[in-house]
mmCIF file of C-alpha atoms in Angstrom:
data_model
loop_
_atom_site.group_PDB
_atom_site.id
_atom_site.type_symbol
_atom_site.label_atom_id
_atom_site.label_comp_id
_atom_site.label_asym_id
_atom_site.label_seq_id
_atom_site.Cartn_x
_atom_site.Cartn_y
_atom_site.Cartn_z
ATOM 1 C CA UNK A 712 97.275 149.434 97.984
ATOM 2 C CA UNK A 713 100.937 148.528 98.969
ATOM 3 C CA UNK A 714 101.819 147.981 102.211
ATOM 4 C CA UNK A 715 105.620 148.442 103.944
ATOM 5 C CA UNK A 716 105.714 147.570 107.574
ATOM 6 C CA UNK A 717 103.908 149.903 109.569
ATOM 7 C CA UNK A 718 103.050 152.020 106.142
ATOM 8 C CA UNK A 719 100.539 152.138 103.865
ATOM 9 C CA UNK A 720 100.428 153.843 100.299
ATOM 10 C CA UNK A 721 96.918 154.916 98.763
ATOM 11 C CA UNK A 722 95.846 156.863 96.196
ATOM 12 C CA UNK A 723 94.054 159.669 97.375
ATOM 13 C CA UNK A 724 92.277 161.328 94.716
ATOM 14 C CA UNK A 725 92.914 163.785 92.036
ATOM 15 C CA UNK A 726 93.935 167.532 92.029
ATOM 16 C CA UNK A 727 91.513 169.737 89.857
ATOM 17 C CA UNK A 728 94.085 169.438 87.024
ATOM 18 C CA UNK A 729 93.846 166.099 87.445
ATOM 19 C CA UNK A 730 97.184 164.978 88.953
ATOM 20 C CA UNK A 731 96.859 161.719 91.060
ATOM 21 C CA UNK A 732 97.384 162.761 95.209
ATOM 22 C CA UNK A 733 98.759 160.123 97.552
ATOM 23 C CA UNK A 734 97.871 159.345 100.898
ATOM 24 C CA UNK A 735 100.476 157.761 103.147
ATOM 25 C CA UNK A 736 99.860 156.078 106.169
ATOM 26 C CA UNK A 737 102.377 155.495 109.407
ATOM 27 C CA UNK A 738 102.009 153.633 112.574
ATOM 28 C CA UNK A 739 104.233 153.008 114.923
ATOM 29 C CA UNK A 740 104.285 149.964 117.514
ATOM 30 C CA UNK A 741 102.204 151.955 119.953
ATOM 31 C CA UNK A 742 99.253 152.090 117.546
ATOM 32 C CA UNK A 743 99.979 156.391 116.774
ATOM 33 C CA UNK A 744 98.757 156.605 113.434
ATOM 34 C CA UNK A 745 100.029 159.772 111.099
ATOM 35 C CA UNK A 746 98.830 160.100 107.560
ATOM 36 C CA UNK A 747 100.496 162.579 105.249
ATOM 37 C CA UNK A 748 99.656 163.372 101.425
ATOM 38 C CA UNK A 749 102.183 164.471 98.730
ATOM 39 C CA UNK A 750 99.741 167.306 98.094
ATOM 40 C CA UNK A 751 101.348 170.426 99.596
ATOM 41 C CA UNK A 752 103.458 167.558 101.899
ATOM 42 C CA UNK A 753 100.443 167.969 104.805
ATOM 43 C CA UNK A 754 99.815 165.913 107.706
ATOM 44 C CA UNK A 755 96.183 164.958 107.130
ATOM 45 C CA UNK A 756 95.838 163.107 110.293
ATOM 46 C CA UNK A 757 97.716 162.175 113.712
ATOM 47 C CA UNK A 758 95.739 159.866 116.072
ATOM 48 C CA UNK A 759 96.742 159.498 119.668
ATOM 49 C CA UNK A 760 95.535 157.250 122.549
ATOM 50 C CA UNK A 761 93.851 159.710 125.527
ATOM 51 C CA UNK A 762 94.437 158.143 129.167
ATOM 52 C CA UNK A 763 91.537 155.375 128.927
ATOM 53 C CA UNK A 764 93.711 154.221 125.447
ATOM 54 C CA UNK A 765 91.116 155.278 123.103
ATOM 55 C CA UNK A 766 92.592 157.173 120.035
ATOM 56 C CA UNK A 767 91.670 160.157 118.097
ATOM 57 C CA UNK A 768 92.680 162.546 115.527
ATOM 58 C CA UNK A 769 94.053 165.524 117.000
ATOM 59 C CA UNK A 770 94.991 167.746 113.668
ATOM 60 C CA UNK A 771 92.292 169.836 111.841
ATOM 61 C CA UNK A 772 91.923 168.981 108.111
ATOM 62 C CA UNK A 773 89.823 167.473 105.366
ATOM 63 C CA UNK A 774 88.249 163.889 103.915
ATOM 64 C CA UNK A 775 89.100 165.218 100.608
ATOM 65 C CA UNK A 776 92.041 166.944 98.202
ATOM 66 C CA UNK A 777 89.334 169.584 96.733
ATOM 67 C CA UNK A 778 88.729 170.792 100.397
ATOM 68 C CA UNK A 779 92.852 171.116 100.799
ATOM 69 C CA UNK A 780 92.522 173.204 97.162
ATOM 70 C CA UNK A 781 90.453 175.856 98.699
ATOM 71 C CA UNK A 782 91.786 179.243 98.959
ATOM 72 C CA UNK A 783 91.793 180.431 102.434
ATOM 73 C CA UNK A 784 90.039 181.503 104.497
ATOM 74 C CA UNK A 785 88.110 178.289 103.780
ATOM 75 C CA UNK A 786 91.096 176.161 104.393
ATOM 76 C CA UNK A 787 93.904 178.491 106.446
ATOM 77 C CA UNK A 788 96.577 176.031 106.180
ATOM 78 C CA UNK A 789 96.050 172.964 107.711
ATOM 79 C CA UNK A 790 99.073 170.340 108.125
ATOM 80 C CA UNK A 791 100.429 171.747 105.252
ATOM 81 C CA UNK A 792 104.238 172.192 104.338
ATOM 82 C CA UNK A 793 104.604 176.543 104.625
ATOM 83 C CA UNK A 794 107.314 177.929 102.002
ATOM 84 C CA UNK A 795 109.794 178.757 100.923
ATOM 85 C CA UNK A 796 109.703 181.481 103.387
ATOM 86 C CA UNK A 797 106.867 180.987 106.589
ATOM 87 C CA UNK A 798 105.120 183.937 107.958
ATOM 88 C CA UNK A 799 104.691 187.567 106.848
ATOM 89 C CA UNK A 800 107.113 189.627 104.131
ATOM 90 C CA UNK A 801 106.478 193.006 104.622
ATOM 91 C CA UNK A 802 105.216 194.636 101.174
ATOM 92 C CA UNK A 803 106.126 191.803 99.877
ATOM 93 C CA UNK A 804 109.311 193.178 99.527
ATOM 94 C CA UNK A 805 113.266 192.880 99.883
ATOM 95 C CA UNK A 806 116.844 192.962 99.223
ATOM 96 C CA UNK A 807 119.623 190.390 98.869
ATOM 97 C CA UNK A 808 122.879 190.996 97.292
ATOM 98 C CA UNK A 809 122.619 194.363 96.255
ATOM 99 C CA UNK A 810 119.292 193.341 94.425
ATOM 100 C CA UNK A 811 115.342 194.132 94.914
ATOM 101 C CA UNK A 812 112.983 191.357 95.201
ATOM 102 C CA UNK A 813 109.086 191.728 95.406
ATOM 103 C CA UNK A 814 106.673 188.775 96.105
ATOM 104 C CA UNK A 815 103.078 188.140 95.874
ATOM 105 C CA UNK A 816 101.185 190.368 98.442
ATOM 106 C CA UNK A 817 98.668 187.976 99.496
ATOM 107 C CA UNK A 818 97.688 189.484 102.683
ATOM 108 C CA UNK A 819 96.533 192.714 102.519
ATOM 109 C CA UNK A 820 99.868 194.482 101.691
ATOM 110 C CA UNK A 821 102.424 192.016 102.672
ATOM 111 C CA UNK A 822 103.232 188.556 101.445
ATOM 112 C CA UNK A 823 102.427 185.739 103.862
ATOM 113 C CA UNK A 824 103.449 181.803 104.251
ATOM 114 C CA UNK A 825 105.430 181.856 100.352
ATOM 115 C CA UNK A 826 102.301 183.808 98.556
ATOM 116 C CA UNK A 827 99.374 182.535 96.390
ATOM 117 C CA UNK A 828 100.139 178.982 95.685
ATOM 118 C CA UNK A 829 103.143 178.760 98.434
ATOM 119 C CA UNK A 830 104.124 175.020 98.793
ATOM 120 C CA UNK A 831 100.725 174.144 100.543
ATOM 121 C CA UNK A 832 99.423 173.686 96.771
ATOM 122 C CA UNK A 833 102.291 171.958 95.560
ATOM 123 C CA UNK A 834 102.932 168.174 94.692
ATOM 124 C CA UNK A 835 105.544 166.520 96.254
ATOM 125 C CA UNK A 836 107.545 163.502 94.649
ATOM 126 C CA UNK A 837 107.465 161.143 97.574
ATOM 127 C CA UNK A 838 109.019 158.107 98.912
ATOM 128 C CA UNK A 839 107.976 155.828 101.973
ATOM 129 C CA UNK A 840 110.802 153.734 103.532
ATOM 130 C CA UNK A 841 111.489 152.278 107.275
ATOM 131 C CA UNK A 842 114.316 153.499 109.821
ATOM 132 C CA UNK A 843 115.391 152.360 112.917
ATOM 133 C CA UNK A 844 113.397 154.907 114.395
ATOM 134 C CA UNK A 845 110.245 154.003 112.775
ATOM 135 C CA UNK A 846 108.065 154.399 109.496
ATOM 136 C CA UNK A 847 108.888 157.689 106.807
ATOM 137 C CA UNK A 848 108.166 159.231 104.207
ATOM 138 C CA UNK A 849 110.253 161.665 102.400
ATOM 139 C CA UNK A 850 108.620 164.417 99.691
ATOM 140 C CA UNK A 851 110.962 166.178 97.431
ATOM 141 C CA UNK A 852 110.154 169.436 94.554
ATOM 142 C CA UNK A 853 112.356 171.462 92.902
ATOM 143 C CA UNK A 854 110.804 175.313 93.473
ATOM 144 C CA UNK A 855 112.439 177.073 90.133
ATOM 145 C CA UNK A 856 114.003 180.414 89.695
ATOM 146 C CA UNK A 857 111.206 183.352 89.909
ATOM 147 C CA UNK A 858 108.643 181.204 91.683
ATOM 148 C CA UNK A 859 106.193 182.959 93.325
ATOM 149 C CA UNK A 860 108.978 185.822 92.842
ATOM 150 C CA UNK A 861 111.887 184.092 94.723
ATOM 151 C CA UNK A 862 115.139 183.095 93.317
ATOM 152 C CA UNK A 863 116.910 180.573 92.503
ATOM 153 C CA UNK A 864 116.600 176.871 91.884
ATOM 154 C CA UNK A 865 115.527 175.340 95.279
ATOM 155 C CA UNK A 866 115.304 172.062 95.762
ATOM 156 C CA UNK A 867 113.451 171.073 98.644
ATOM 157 C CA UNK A 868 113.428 168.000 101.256
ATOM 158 C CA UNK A 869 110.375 167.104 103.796
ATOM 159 C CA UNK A 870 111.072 164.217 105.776
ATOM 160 C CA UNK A 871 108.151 163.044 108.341
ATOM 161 C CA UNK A 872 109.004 160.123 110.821
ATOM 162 C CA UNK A 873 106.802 158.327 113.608
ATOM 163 C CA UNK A 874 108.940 156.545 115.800
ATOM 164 C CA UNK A 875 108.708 153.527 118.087
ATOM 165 C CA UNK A 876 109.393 156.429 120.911
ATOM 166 C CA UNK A 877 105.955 158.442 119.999
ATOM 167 C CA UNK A 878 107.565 161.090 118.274
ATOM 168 C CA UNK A 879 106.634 162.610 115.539
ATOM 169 C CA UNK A 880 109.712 164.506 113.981
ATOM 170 C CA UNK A 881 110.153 166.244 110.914
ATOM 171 C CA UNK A 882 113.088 167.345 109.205
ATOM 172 C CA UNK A 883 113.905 170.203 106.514
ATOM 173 C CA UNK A 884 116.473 170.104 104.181
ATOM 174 C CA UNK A 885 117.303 172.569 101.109
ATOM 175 C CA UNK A 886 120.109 173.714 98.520
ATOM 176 C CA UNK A 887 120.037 176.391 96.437
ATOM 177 C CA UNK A 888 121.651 177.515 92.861
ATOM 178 C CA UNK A 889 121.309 181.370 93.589
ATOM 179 C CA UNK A 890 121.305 183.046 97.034
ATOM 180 C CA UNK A 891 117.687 182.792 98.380
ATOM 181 C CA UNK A 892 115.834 182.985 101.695
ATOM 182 C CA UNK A 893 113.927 180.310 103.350
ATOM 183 C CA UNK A 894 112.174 179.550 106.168
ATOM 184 C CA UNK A 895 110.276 176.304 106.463
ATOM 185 C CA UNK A 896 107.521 175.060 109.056
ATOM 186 C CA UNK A 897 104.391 172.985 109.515
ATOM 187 C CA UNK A 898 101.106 174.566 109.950
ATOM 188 C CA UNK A 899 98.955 171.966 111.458
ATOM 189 C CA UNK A 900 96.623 173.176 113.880
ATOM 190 C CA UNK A 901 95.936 170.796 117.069
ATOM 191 C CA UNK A 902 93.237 170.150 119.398
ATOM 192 C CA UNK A 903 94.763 167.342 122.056
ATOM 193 C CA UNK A 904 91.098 166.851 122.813
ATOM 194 C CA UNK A 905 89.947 165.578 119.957
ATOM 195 C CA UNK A 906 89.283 167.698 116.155
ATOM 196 C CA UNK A 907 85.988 168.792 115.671
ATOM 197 C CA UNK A 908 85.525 168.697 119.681
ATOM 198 C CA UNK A 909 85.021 172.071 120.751
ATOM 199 C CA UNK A 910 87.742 175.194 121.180
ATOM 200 C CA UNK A 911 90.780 175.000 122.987
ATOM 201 C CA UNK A 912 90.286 176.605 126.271
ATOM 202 C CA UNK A 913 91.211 174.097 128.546
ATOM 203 C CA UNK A 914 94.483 173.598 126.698
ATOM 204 C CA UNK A 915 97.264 174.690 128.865
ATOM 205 C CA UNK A 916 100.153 176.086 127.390
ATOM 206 C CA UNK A 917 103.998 176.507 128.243
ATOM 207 C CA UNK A 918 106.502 177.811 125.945
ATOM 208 C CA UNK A 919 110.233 178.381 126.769
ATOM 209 C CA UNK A 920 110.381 182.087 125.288
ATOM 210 C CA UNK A 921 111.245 184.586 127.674
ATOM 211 C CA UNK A 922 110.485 187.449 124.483
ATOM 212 C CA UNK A 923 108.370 187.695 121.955
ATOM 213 C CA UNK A 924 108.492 189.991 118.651
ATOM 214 C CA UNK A 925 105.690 193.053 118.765
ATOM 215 C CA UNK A 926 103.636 193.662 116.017
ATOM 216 C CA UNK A 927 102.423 196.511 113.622
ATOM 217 C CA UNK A 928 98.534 196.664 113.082
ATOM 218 C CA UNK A 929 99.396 194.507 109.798
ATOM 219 C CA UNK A 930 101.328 191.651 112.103
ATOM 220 C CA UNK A 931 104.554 192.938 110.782
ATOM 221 C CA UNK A 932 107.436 192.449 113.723
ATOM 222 C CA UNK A 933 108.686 196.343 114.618
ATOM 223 C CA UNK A 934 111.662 194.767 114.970
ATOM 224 C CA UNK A 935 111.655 195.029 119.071
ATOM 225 C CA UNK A 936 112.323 191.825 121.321
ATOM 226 C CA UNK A 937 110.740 192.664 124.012
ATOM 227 C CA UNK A 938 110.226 190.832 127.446
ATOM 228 C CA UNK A 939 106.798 188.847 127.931
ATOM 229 C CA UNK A 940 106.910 189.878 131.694
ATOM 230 C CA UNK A 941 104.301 191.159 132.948
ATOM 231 C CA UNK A 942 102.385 191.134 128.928
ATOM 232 C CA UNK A 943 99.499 188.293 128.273
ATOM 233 C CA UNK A 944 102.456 186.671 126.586
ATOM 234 C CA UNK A 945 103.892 185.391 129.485
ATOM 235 C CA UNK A 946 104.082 181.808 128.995
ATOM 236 C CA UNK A 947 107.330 180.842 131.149
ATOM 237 C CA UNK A 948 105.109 178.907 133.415
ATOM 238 C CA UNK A 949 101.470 176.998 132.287
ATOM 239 C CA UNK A 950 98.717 178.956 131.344
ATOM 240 C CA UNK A 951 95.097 177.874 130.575
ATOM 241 C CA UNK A 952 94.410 179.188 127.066
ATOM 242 C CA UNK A 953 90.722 180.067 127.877
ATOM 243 C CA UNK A 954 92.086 182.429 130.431
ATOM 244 C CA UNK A 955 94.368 184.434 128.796
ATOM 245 C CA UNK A 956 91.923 184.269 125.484
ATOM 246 C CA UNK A 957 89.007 185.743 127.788
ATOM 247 C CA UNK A 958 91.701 188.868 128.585
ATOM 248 C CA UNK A 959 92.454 189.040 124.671
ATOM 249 C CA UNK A 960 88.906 189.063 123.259
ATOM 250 C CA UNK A 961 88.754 192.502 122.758
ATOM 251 C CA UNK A 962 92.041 193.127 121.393
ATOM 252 C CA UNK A 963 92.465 193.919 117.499
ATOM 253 C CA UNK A 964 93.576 190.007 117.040
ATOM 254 C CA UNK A 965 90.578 188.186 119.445
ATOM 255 C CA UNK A 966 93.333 186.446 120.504
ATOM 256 C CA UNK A 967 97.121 185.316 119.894
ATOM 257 C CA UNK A 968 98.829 185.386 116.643
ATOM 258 C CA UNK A 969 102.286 186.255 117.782
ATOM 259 C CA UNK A 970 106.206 185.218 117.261
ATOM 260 C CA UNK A 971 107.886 184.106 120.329
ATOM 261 C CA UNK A 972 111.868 184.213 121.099
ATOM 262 C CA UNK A 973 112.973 180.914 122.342
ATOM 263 C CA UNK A 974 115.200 180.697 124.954
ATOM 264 C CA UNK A 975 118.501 179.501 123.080
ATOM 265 C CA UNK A 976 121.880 180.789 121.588
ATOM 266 C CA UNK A 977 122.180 177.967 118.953
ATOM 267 C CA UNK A 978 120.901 176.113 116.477
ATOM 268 C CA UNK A 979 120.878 173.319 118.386
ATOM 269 C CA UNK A 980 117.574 171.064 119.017
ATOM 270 C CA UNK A 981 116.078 172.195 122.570
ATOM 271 C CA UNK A 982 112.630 172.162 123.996
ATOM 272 C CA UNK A 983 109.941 175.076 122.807
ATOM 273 C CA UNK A 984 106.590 173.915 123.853
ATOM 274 C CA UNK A 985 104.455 172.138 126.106
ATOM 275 C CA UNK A 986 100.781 171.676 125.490
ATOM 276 C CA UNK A 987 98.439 169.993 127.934
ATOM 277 C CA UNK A 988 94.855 168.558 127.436
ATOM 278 C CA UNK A 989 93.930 167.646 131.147
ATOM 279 C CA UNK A 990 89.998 165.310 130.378
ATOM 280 C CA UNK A 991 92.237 163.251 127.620
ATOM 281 C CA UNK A 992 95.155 163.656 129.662
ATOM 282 C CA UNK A 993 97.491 163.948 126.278
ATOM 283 C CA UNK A 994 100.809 165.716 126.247
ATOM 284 C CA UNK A 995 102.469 167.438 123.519
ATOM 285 C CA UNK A 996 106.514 168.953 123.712
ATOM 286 C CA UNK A 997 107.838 170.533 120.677
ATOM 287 C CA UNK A 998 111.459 170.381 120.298
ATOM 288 C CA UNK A 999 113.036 172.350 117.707
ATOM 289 C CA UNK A 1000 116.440 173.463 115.769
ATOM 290 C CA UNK A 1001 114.311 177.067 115.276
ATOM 291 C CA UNK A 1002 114.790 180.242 116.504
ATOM 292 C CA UNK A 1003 111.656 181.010 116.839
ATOM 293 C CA UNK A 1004 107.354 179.351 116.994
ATOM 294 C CA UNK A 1005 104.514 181.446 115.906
ATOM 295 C CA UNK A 1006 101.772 180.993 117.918
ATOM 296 C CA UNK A 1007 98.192 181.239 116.314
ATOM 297 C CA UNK A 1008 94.950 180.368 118.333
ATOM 298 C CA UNK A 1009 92.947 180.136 115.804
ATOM 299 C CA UNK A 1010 91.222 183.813 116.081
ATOM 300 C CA UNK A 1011 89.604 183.870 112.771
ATOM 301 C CA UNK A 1012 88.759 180.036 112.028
ATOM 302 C CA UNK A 1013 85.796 179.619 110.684
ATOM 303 C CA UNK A 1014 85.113 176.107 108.202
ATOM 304 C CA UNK A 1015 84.215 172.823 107.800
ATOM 305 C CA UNK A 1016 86.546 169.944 108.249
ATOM 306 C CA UNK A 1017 86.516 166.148 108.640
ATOM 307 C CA UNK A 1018 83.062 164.524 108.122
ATOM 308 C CA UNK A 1019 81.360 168.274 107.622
ATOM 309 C CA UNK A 1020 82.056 168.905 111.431
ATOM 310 C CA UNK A 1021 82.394 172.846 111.662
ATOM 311 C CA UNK A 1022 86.029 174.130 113.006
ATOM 312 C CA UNK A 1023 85.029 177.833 114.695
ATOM 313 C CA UNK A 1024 87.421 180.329 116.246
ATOM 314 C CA UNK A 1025 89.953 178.951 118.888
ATOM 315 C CA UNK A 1026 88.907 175.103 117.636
ATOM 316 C CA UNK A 1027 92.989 174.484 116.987
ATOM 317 C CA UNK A 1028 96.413 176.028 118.034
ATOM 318 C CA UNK A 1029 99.338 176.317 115.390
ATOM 319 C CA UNK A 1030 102.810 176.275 116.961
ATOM 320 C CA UNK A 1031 104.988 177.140 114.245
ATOM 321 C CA UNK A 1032 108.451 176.626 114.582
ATOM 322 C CA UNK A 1033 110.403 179.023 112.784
ATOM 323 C CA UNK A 1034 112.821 181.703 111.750
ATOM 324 C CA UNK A 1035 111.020 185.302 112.795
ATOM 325 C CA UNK A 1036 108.391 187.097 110.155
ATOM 326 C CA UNK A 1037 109.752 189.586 108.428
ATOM 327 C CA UNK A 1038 113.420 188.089 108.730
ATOM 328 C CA UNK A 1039 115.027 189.539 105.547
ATOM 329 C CA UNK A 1040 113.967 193.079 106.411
ATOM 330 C CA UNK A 1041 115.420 192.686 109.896
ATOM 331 C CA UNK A 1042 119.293 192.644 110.270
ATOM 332 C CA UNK A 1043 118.830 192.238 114.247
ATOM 333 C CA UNK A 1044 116.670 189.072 113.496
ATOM 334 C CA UNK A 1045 118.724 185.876 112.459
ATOM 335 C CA UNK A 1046 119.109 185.395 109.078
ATOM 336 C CA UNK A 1047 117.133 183.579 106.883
ATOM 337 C CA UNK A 1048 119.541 184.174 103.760
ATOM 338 C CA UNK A 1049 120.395 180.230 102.143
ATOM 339 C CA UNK A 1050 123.667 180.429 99.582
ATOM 340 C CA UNK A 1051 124.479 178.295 97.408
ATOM 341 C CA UNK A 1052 127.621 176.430 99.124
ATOM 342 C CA UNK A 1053 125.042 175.910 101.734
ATOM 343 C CA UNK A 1054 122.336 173.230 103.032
ATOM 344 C CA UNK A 1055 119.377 174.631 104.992
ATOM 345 C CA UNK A 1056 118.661 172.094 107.570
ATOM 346 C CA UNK A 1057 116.127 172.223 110.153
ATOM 347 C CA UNK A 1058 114.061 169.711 112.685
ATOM 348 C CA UNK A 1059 111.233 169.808 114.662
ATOM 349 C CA UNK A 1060 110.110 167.312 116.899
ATOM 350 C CA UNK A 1061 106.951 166.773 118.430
ATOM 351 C CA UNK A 1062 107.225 164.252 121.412
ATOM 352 C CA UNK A 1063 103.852 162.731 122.752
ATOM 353 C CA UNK A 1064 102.910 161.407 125.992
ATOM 354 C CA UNK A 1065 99.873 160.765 128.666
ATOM 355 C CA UNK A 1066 98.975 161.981 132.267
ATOM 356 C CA UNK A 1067 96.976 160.723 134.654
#
């Protein structure tokens, strides 16, 4: 083991090809603890003092890199890294510079989350290092011309920082050699009451969308934005997520698995969400550079995570900040074309706090 203040650097296993994973460590001077692997760049882990101090892992995941190898739905993307382009492609199929592109269809018809190996099942070169902000570590690949059908040469950046202000931020960057789309995002899936502890129904929600995308029966936007007035998507002032589940139980979905419009004109970091778990008493914000942030109750979660404990439907919510599904088949969506004169940059921030 080798230690740099506030991070620690362990080997975590092997891949079933037999490539050596790391397991990173961060802590800030609160006592927040993060741990992120170079496999797939995933948050494994992200411990948080509730309002009596006591700390525990809020992210669903795994003890082990052979549980992050399974296919889904035994692992549906936990922590990891989602690219090079998050969310759904419809057909798997589209058009840049006067050429046709086709991806892996990997969900029924479409392509979702950058296909069948995607960047969750990648390894990341990685470096840890300290900032004035607090413990990182950055992961680096170079995704090659063709893979998983995309092109050009991408080379890829995935900084994660804890700092000393109980933040958690993590920032994208990317260059190309060909004209490409992207469209990076996390995909952990939180519980602020504790993983493994039950669903997430007395979770209140706020997000600062005041439109959301519709969807086709295959979760393909239909290119509408359309108000969430008077919808169940109405999340312009707290909600309690077992309430408005209970009203979508018997809907095609069970539940929420929907892009929402955030209330912004530029690219500029602003606040998206706020996520409350009132017995712990922890608060999450998200604050984003995204257009967009997919939210996914966890309608069809059904494995077993840390120490065998079972993970059921609605046991974790992913709030995926993003560019909208179906982006390059959408030229009323914004764009998530990436040139080669060009840097793709994007942050999200997630900003943690208690309340009595």
């Amino acid at each position: 083991m080798s230690i740099l203040e506030h991070i620690e650097k362990n080997q975590w296993g092997y891949t079933t090809e037999g490539i050596p994973v790391t397991l990173f460590t961060l802590r800030n001077e609160n006592g927040i603890t993060v741990q992120v692997t170079n496999y797939g760049a995933t948050l494994v882990s992200l411990y948080l003092p509730d309002k009596k101090g006591e700390l525990e892992d809020i992210i669903l995941g795994f003890d082990t890199v052979s549980d992050y190898e399974k296919p889904t739905p035994q692992n549906p993307f936990f922590g990891a890294t989602i690219g090079r382009h998050a969310n759904r492609i419809k057909n798997g199929q589209f058009s840049l510079e006067g050429k046709n592109y086709t991806l892996a269809q990997n969900n029924n018809s479409n392509h979702l989350h950058g296909g069948i190996k995607g960047f969750q099942k990648q390894i990341f070169q990685a470096i840890a290092f300290t900032t004035v902000e607090g413990p990182s570590v950055r992961f680096k690949r170079l995704s090659h011309d063709g893979e998983e059908g995309y092109p050009g040469n991408l080379l890829v950046s995935v900084t994660y920082t804890l700092t000393n202000d109980d933040e958690l931020k993590i920032s994208y960057t990317a260059t190309t050699d060909k004209t490409t789309i992207i469209n990076l995002t996390n995909h952990s899936y939180f519980n602020l009451a504790g993983e493994g502890r039950g669903n997430i129904f007395d979770h209140q929600l706020e997000l600062f969308a005041n439109h959301y995308t519709p969807v086709d029966e295959t979760l393909i936007p239909t290119g509408e934005i359309k108000s969430v007035k008077d919808t169940p998507f109405d999340f312009t002032v707290p909600k309690i997520l077992g309430e408005v589940l209970k009203d979508l139980k018997d809907s095609p979905l069970e539940g929420i698995d929907h892009n929402f419009v955030l209330n912004k004109e530029n690219s500029k970091i602003s606040l998206a969400a706020r996520l409350v778990e009132p017995t712990s008493g922890r608060v999450m914000k998200i604050y984003t550079t995204e257009p967009g942030i997919q939210v996914y109750t966890g309608n069809f979660v059904d494995t077993y995570g840390k120490e065998g404990k079972h993970y059921g439907k609605y046991s974790g919510i992913a709030l995926e900040t993003q560019h909208f599904p179906n982006s390059p088949n959408q030229k009323n969506f914004p764009s998530t074309i990436l040139r080669p004169s060009e840097v793709y940059s994007s942050t999200t921030i997630y900003k943690f706090s208690i309340v009595n």
